[in-house]
Amino acid sequence: MPASLLPDYRPVSYSRVTLTELMIPSYANFGGKIHGGILLSLMDKVAYAAASKHAGNYCVTVSVDGVNFLQPVEVGELVSLLASVNYVGRTSVLVGIKVTAEDVRTGSVKHTNTCYFTMVAKNDAGKPTLVPGLLLETRDDTRRFQEAIKRREFKARYHQEFDNARTILAVVDQLHLLENERCQLAY
């Protein structure tokens, strides 16, 4: 959709998406649990659906934050991925995803992880393009938007501090960091 036809703002509810899929045996890893790569692929799909719906354009994944698998997913469970746009920049969209797994025999539902995908909208020429602003409809929408701002600040600070530490890191002077680690020097 041409940028001139996009609305100025879209509500969070406009692009909220839920994807539910049955976990089948071919998705299992050697330990009999659902392979993390399968779950990551599903997360990428639902993030794309929410981001592109909000943006009105094709979107690509730029980064993924907070993918910590809290509990294993079993064959036969229904996995639901609930995605919503939590934050927008000029051309980027941050999608929050909550993943749950339901045992249909018992009705028990477990939260397996929450993560955040940053997506960038692209125009027909493949260049980043402006996305609509975000209309915050609830206090939760507002909280998530504010958390996204803080997450961006912490991430920027982390990258800056890590780059500074790496720049001044002298391997010989930092060998004490290896004392209680499970490694040996072979040189």
XYZ file of N, CA and C in Angstrom:
561
model
N 0.855 -1.181 0.000
C 0.000 0.000 0.000
C 0.895 1.236 0.000
N 0.666 2.176 -0.882
C 1.479 3.395 -0.884
C 1.373 4.121 0.460
N 2.496 4.685 0.890
C 2.534 5.369 2.180
C 1.477 6.461 2.277
N 1.157 7.090 1.156
C 0.169 8.173 1.173
C -1.233 7.667 1.512
N -1.490 6.352 1.329
C -2.800 5.794 1.614
C -2.890 5.167 3.006
N -1.763 5.065 3.701
C -1.780 4.492 5.041
C -2.414 5.464 6.024
N -3.147 4.934 7.002
C -3.684 5.824 8.041
C -2.539 6.339 8.913
N -2.774 7.442 9.611
C -1.745 7.989 10.488
C -1.470 7.061 11.668
N -2.540 6.443 12.192
C -2.425 5.552 13.353
C -3.323 4.340 13.151
N -2.865 3.213 13.668
C -3.693 2.010 13.697
C -3.730 1.513 15.136
N -4.893 1.043 15.593
C -4.983 0.535 16.967
C -4.238 -0.792 17.119
N -3.789 -1.062 18.327
C -3.113 -2.331 18.619
C -3.999 -3.499 18.195
N -5.289 -3.409 18.462
C -6.211 -4.516 18.155
C -6.286 -4.830 16.659
N -5.976 -3.866 15.810
C -6.064 -4.058 14.363
C -5.140 -5.176 13.879
N -3.967 -5.268 14.470
C -2.974 -6.213 13.966
C -2.689 -7.359 14.930
N -3.499 -7.500 15.980
C -3.308 -8.611 16.911
C -3.606 -9.918 16.181
N -2.709 -10.897 16.345
C -2.824 -12.163 15.622
C -2.578 -13.319 16.582
N -3.338 -14.405 16.411
C -3.087 -15.651 17.140
C -2.918 -16.761 16.118
N -1.842 -17.509 16.269
C -1.573 -18.662 15.420
C -1.544 -19.880 16.331
N -2.335 -20.895 16.010
C -2.361 -22.129 16.802
C -2.036 -23.294 15.892
N -1.134 -24.152 16.363
C -0.739 -25.297 15.548
C -0.534 -26.514 16.434
N -0.971 -27.666 15.925
C -0.778 -28.944 16.597
C 0.671 -29.378 16.429
N 1.290 -29.794 17.516
C 2.676 -30.261 17.467
C 2.685 -31.749 17.110
N 3.223 -32.066 15.954
C 3.206 -33.427 15.414
C 4.570 -34.099 15.602
N 4.613 -35.423 15.502
C 5.877 -36.143 15.749
C 7.056 -35.675 14.896
N 6.816 -35.242 13.672
C 7.943 -34.823 12.828
C 8.582 -33.521 13.325
N 7.935 -32.822 14.269
C 8.499 -31.601 14.847
C 9.429 -31.896 16.023
N 9.479 -33.160 16.468
C 10.231 -33.507 17.669
C 11.733 -33.606 17.394
N 12.509 -33.292 18.426
C 13.962 -33.445 18.347
C 14.342 -34.844 18.865
N 15.639 -35.103 19.014
C 16.083 -36.427 19.446
C 15.685 -36.741 20.884
N 15.352 -35.716 21.655
C 14.909 -35.930 23.034
C 13.410 -36.129 23.147
N 12.704 -36.089 22.023
C 11.269 -36.306 22.042
C 10.447 -35.054 22.305
N 11.092 -33.927 22.465
C 10.392 -32.655 22.672
C 10.364 -31.903 21.352
N 9.502 -30.891 21.266
C 9.412 -30.105 20.036
C 10.694 -29.297 19.856
N 11.242 -29.365 18.678
C 12.500 -28.697 18.350
C 12.334 -27.179 18.449
N 13.299 -26.522 19.082
C 13.255 -25.064 19.233
C 13.179 -24.336 17.910
N 13.787 -24.903 16.872
C 13.755 -24.276 15.554
C 12.352 -24.231 14.972
N 11.548 -25.240 15.267
C 10.145 -25.241 14.829
C 9.414 -24.082 15.481
N 9.615 -23.931 16.786
C 8.951 -22.856 17.524
C 9.420 -21.488 17.040
N 10.725 -21.346 16.765
C 11.240 -20.076 16.236
C 10.621 -19.741 14.887
N 10.451 -20.747 14.048
C 9.833 -20.523 12.738
C 8.392 -20.044 12.904
N 7.655 -20.653 13.828
C 6.277 -20.223 14.078
C 6.245 -18.800 14.627
N 7.192 -18.480 15.514
C 7.261 -17.123 16.066
C 7.528 -16.104 14.960
N 8.414 -16.447 14.040
C 8.719 -15.545 12.934
C 7.494 -15.323 12.055
N 6.732 -16.377 11.822
C 5.520 -16.257 11.009
C 4.492 -15.342 11.661
N 4.246 -15.532 12.952
C 3.229 -14.726 13.619
C 3.702 -13.282 13.768
N 5.012 -13.083 13.959
C 5.555 -11.720 14.028
C 5.368 -11.022 12.687
N 5.647 -11.746 11.601
C 5.445 -11.176 10.268
C 3.980 -10.796 10.061
N 3.071 -11.699 10.459
C 1.641 -11.436 10.257
C 1.212 -10.163 10.972
N 1.606 -10.006 12.226
C 1.204 -8.820 12.993
C 1.864 -7.556 12.442
N 3.166 -7.633 12.171
C 3.896 -6.453 11.699
C 3.407 -5.997 10.326
N 3.250 -6.934 9.405
C 2.845 -6.546 8.049
C 1.409 -6.046 8.026
N 0.575 -6.618 8.896
C -0.801 -6.133 8.967
C -0.817 -4.689 9.461
N -0.029 -4.399 10.503
C 0.030 -3.025 11.015
C 0.627 -2.084 9.968
N 1.734 -2.508 9.371
C 2.471 -1.644 8.447
C 1.781 -1.472 7.106
N 0.977 -2.451 6.721
C 0.379 -2.403 5.396
C 1.410 -2.648 4.312
N 2.507 -3.287 4.689
C 3.611 -3.557 3.776
C 4.307 -4.849 4.172
N 5.146 -5.334 3.271
C 6.018 -6.461 3.562
C 6.957 -6.061 4.693
N 7.233 -6.971 5.615
C 8.149 -6.690 6.725
C 9.193 -7.788 6.830
N 10.383 -7.422 7.260
C 11.463 -8.385 7.449
C 11.916 -8.353 8.902
N 12.394 -9.504 9.366
C 12.892 -9.622 10.734
C 14.276 -8.992 10.831
N 14.446 -8.102 11.819
C 15.729 -7.449 12.042
C 16.428 -8.030 13.267
N 15.654 -8.266 14.328
C 16.247 -8.854 15.521
C 15.184 -9.587 16.325
N 15.667 -10.501 17.147
C 14.812 -11.287 18.028
C 15.408 -11.200 19.423
N 14.590 -10.811 20.388
C 15.057 -10.680 21.767
C 14.225 -11.536 22.700
N 14.881 -12.079 23.702
C 14.183 -12.740 24.791
C 13.602 -14.095 24.469
N 14.244 -14.861 23.602
C 13.746 -16.209 23.334
C 14.392 -17.144 24.350
N 13.699 -17.331 25.452
C 14.131 -18.272 26.482
C 13.041 -19.320 26.609
N 13.388 -20.572 26.353
C 12.403 -21.637 26.417
C 12.234 -22.031 27.882
N 11.111 -21.637 28.464
C 10.857 -21.831 29.887
C 10.428 -23.255 30.216
N 9.688 -23.873 29.310
C 9.193 -25.233 29.504
C 9.192 -25.944 28.157
N 9.411 -27.264 28.172
C 9.387 -27.989 26.896
C 7.974 -28.103 26.354
N 7.895 -28.232 25.037
C 6.621 -28.453 24.358
C 6.617 -29.903 23.900
N 5.481 -30.575 24.125
C 5.359 -31.999 23.840
C 4.608 -32.242 22.533
N 4.902 -33.373 21.905
C 4.129 -33.820 20.747
C 2.681 -33.986 21.198
N 1.746 -33.525 20.379
C 0.326 -33.643 20.685
C -0.258 -32.409 21.337
N 0.595 -31.484 21.788
C 0.075 -30.262 22.390
C -0.288 -29.253 21.305
N -1.228 -28.378 21.633
C -1.577 -27.258 20.759
C -0.763 -26.053 21.209
N 0.048 -25.542 20.323
C 0.845 -24.353 20.630
C 0.127 -23.145 20.058
N -0.077 -22.141 20.901
C -0.686 -20.884 20.460
C 0.311 -19.763 20.629
N 0.446 -18.962 19.592
C 1.340 -17.815 19.607
C 0.474 -16.571 19.478
N 0.472 -15.751 20.512
C -0.333 -14.538 20.548
C 0.598 -13.364 20.291
N 0.364 -12.648 19.207
C 1.259 -11.563 18.802
C 0.513 -10.237 18.769
N 1.196 -9.205 19.234
C 0.637 -7.857 19.107
C 1.766 -6.873 18.894
N 1.440 -5.788 18.216
C 2.414 -4.724 18.019
C 2.494 -3.952 19.327
N 3.691 -3.928 19.899
C 3.896 -3.247 21.185
C 4.463 -1.845 21.027
N 5.160 -1.604 19.899
C 5.864 -0.336 19.717
C 6.094 -0.143 18.231
N 6.088 1.108 17.792
C 6.479 1.419 16.420
C 7.477 2.563 16.429
N 8.411 2.491 15.490
C 9.314 3.599 15.228
C 8.881 4.230 13.914
N 9.832 4.755 13.162
C 9.482 5.326 11.856
C 9.206 4.221 10.843
N 10.121 3.249 10.770
C 9.975 2.161 9.801
C 9.935 0.793 10.484
N 10.099 0.774 11.785
C 10.164 -0.501 12.507
C 8.929 -0.734 13.360
N 8.699 -2.008 13.610
C 7.569 -2.457 14.416
C 8.111 -3.494 15.390
N 7.831 -3.320 16.681
C 8.215 -4.313 17.676
C 6.991 -5.150 17.996
N 7.107 -6.453 17.773
C 6.006 -7.372 18.019
C 6.318 -8.211 19.246
N 5.441 -8.172 20.225
C 5.553 -9.036 21.391
C 4.784 -10.317 21.136
N 5.381 -11.447 21.513
C 4.764 -12.746 21.275
C 4.750 -13.548 22.572
N 3.578 -14.028 22.935
C 3.436 -14.940 24.066
C 3.113 -16.312 23.503
N 3.873 -17.319 23.937
C 3.692 -18.676 23.442
C 3.186 -19.556 24.583
N 2.094 -20.270 24.313
C 1.557 -21.218 25.286
C 1.385 -22.576 24.618
N 1.395 -23.614 25.449
C 1.159 -24.972 24.959
C 0.054 -25.583 25.797
N -0.920 -26.176 25.119
C -2.071 -26.766 25.805
C -2.099 -28.270 25.593
N -2.218 -29.000 26.698
C -2.445 -30.444 26.636
C -3.951 -30.619 26.484
N -4.401 -31.024 25.309
C -5.836 -31.081 25.036
C -6.534 -32.168 25.851
N -5.798 -33.168 26.325
C -6.412 -34.236 27.122
C -6.765 -33.761 28.525
N -5.899 -32.912 29.096
C -6.134 -32.461 30.473
C -6.643 -31.031 30.545
N -6.457 -30.286 29.460
C -6.860 -28.884 29.455
C -5.832 -27.966 30.098
N -4.708 -28.509 30.557
C -3.691 -27.665 31.201
C -2.941 -26.852 30.141
N -2.696 -25.602 30.489
C -2.002 -24.677 29.597
C -0.758 -24.184 30.306
N 0.363 -24.209 29.607
C 1.609 -23.698 30.185
C 2.182 -22.604 29.287
N 2.767 -21.614 29.925
C 3.437 -20.518 29.222
C 4.849 -20.999 28.921
N 5.195 -21.091 27.633
C 6.521 -21.611 27.288
C 7.544 -20.509 27.025
N 7.121 -19.378 26.545
C 8.029 -18.239 26.444
C 7.320 -16.986 25.950
N 7.993 -15.872 26.171
C 7.601 -14.580 25.631
C 8.835 -14.028 24.943
N 8.666 -13.454 23.772
C 9.814 -12.894 23.066
C 9.371 -11.682 22.252
N 10.359 -11.007 21.670
C 10.111 -9.764 20.952
C 10.858 -9.776 19.629
N 10.113 -9.532 18.556
C 10.681 -9.470 17.214
C 10.630 -8.024 16.734
N 11.752 -7.517 16.263
C 11.768 -6.215 15.619
C 11.731 -6.458 14.120
N 10.743 -5.851 13.486
C 10.521 -6.017 12.050
C 10.617 -4.645 11.392
N 11.104 -4.607 10.158
C 11.170 -3.362 9.400
C 10.298 -3.495 8.163
N 9.473 -2.477 7.941
C 8.586 -2.449 6.776
C 9.383 -2.046 5.544
N 9.094 -2.721 4.431
C 9.768 -2.436 3.163
C 8.731 -2.050 2.108
N 9.112 -1.103 1.259
C 8.222 -0.723 0.153
C 8.486 -1.637 -1.039
N 7.831 -1.367 -2.145
C 7.972 -2.216 -3.329
C 9.385 -2.215 -3.897
N 10.148 -1.184 -3.604
C 11.539 -1.110 -4.067
C 12.501 -1.768 -3.076
N 11.955 -2.320 -1.978
C 12.799 -2.985 -0.983
C 13.445 -2.039 0.006
N 13.023 -0.801 0.037
C 13.585 0.200 0.949
C 12.689 0.330 2.189
N 13.297 0.622 3.351
C 12.472 0.849 4.547
C 11.449 1.952 4.292
N 10.240 1.734 4.810
C 9.157 2.677 4.567
C 8.418 2.984 5.866
N 7.851 4.162 5.922
C 7.142 4.654 7.101
C 5.974 3.736 7.469
N 5.816 3.490 8.780
C 4.679 2.710 9.273
C 3.728 3.636 10.027
N 2.446 3.269 10.097
C 1.513 4.080 10.881
C 1.918 4.101 12.355
N 1.522 5.162 13.036
C 1.711 5.216 14.475
C 0.824 4.184 15.144
N 0.955 4.056 16.462
C 0.209 3.047 17.200
C -0.788 3.715 18.136
N -2.049 3.363 17.989
C -3.107 3.864 18.856
C -3.216 2.916 20.044
N -2.844 3.407 21.227
C -2.846 2.601 22.445
C -4.249 2.615 23.034
N -4.883 1.448 23.078
C -6.291 1.352 23.457
C -6.518 1.017 24.928
N -5.509 0.436 25.582
C -5.674 0.009 26.973
C -4.445 0.375 27.787
N -4.567 0.248 29.092
C -3.399 0.463 29.963
C -2.298 -0.555 29.653
N -2.693 -1.798 29.342
C -1.699 -2.808 28.977
C -0.951 -2.413 27.707
N -1.664 -1.866 26.725
C -1.011 -1.385 25.504
C 0.007 -0.305 25.847
N -0.383 0.601 26.726
C 0.504 1.700 27.138
C 1.717 1.155 27.878
N 1.486 0.205 28.796
C 2.588 -0.406 29.555
C 3.565 -1.092 28.608
N 3.046 -1.847 27.644
C 3.919 -2.549 26.699
C 4.724 -1.569 25.845
N 4.105 -0.472 25.434
C 4.815 0.549 24.662
C 5.943 1.143 25.509
N 5.648 1.474 26.769
C 6.661 2.038 27.663
C 7.774 1.028 27.948
N 7.415 -0.246 28.131
C 8.431 -1.280 28.344
C 9.337 -1.404 27.127
N 8.766 -1.266 25.951
C 9.567 -1.346 24.724
C 10.579 -0.214 24.662
N 10.174 0.969 25.098
C 11.111 2.100 25.135
C 12.266 1.772 26.079
N 11.940 1.262 27.268
C 12.980 0.888 28.239
C 13.869 -0.223 27.699
N 13.261 -1.226 27.047
C 14.029 -2.336 26.488
C 15.024 -1.813 25.453
N 14.593 -0.869 24.617
C 15.502 -0.264 23.622
C 16.644 0.469 24.300
N 16.333 1.217 25.370
C 17.381 1.945 26.115
C 18.391 0.972 26.704
N 17.904 -0.101 27.357
C 18.799 -1.088 27.972
C 19.644 -1.797 26.918
N 19.033 -2.114 25.791
C 19.752 -2.806 24.723
C 20.858 -1.913 24.154
N 20.552 -0.650 23.938
C 21.559 0.286 23.419
C 22.709 0.452 24.413
N 22.356 0.569 25.684
C 23.378 0.713 26.722
C 24.246 -0.535 26.805
N 23.615 -1.712 26.741
C 24.355 -2.968 26.772
C 25.349 -3.032 25.613
N 24.872 -2.741 24.397
C 25.754 -2.811 23.226
C 26.910 -1.822 23.341
N 26.628 -0.618 23.831
C 27.686 0.375 23.993
C 28.711 -0.085 25.034
N 28.230 -0.570 26.181
C 29.147 -1.027 27.225
C 29.954 -2.229 26.774
N 29.306 -3.160 26.071
C 30.020 -4.335 25.606
C 31.068 -3.952 24.566
N 30.725 -3.061 23.641
C 31.696 -2.609 22.647
C 32.872 -1.916 23.314
N 32.600 -1.096 24.329
C 33.676 -0.435 25.063
C 34.563 -1.451 25.771
N 33.952 -2.450 26.404
C 34.722 -3.472 27.116
C 35.553 -4.292 26.137
N 35.001 -4.617 24.990
C 35.728 -5.408 24.003
C 36.908 -4.616 23.440
N 36.730 -3.321 23.284
C 37.788 -2.483 22.749
C 38.998 -2.450 23.680
N 38.737 -2.396 24.973
C 39.858 -2.287 25.925
C 40.285 -3.630 26.503
N 39.621 -4.714 26.093
C 39.929 -6.033 26.630
C 41.311 -6.485 26.170
N 42.176 -6.698 27.140
C 43.495 -7.266 26.872
C 43.453 -8.694 27.408
N 43.543 -9.660 26.522
C 43.358 -11.062 26.895
C 44.258 -11.459 28.056
N 45.501 -11.090 28.008
C 46.447 -11.486 29.050
C 46.050 -10.895 30.404
N 45.553 -9.668 30.406
C 45.165 -9.022 31.656
C 43.857 -9.548 32.222
N 43.093 -10.281 31.439
C 41.780 -10.737 31.886
C 41.703 -12.251 32.090
N 42.837 -12.917 32.176
C 42.832 -14.369 32.352
C 42.148 -14.803 33.645
N 42.086 -13.925 34.637
C 41.402 -14.270 35.893
C 39.914 -14.564 35.681
N 39.345 -14.052 34.598
C 37.935 -14.318 34.305
C 37.684 -15.796 34.008
N 38.713 -16.528 33.653
C 38.576 -17.931 33.277
C 38.739 -18.890 34.446
N 39.109 -18.376 35.619
C 39.455 -19.237 36.761
C 38.382 -20.240 37.146
N 37.145 -19.860 37.214
C 36.075 -20.777 37.632
C 35.195 -21.228 36.475
N 35.718 -21.123 35.278
C 34.966 -21.524 34.089
C 35.423 -22.892 33.624
N 34.604 -23.545 32.814
C 34.911 -24.877 32.315
C 35.638 -24.776 30.978
N 36.884 -24.311 31.053
C 37.716 -24.202 29.867
C 39.171 -24.390 30.261
N 39.982 -24.731 29.280
C 41.429 -24.845 29.471
C 42.102 -24.144 28.299
N 43.225 -23.507 28.607
C 44.001 -22.894 27.540
C 44.846 -23.974 26.872
N 44.855 -23.995 25.564
C 45.613 -25.007 24.823
C 46.765 -24.366 24.054
N 47.167 -23.176 24.472
C 48.297 -22.503 23.822
C 49.271 -22.016 24.852
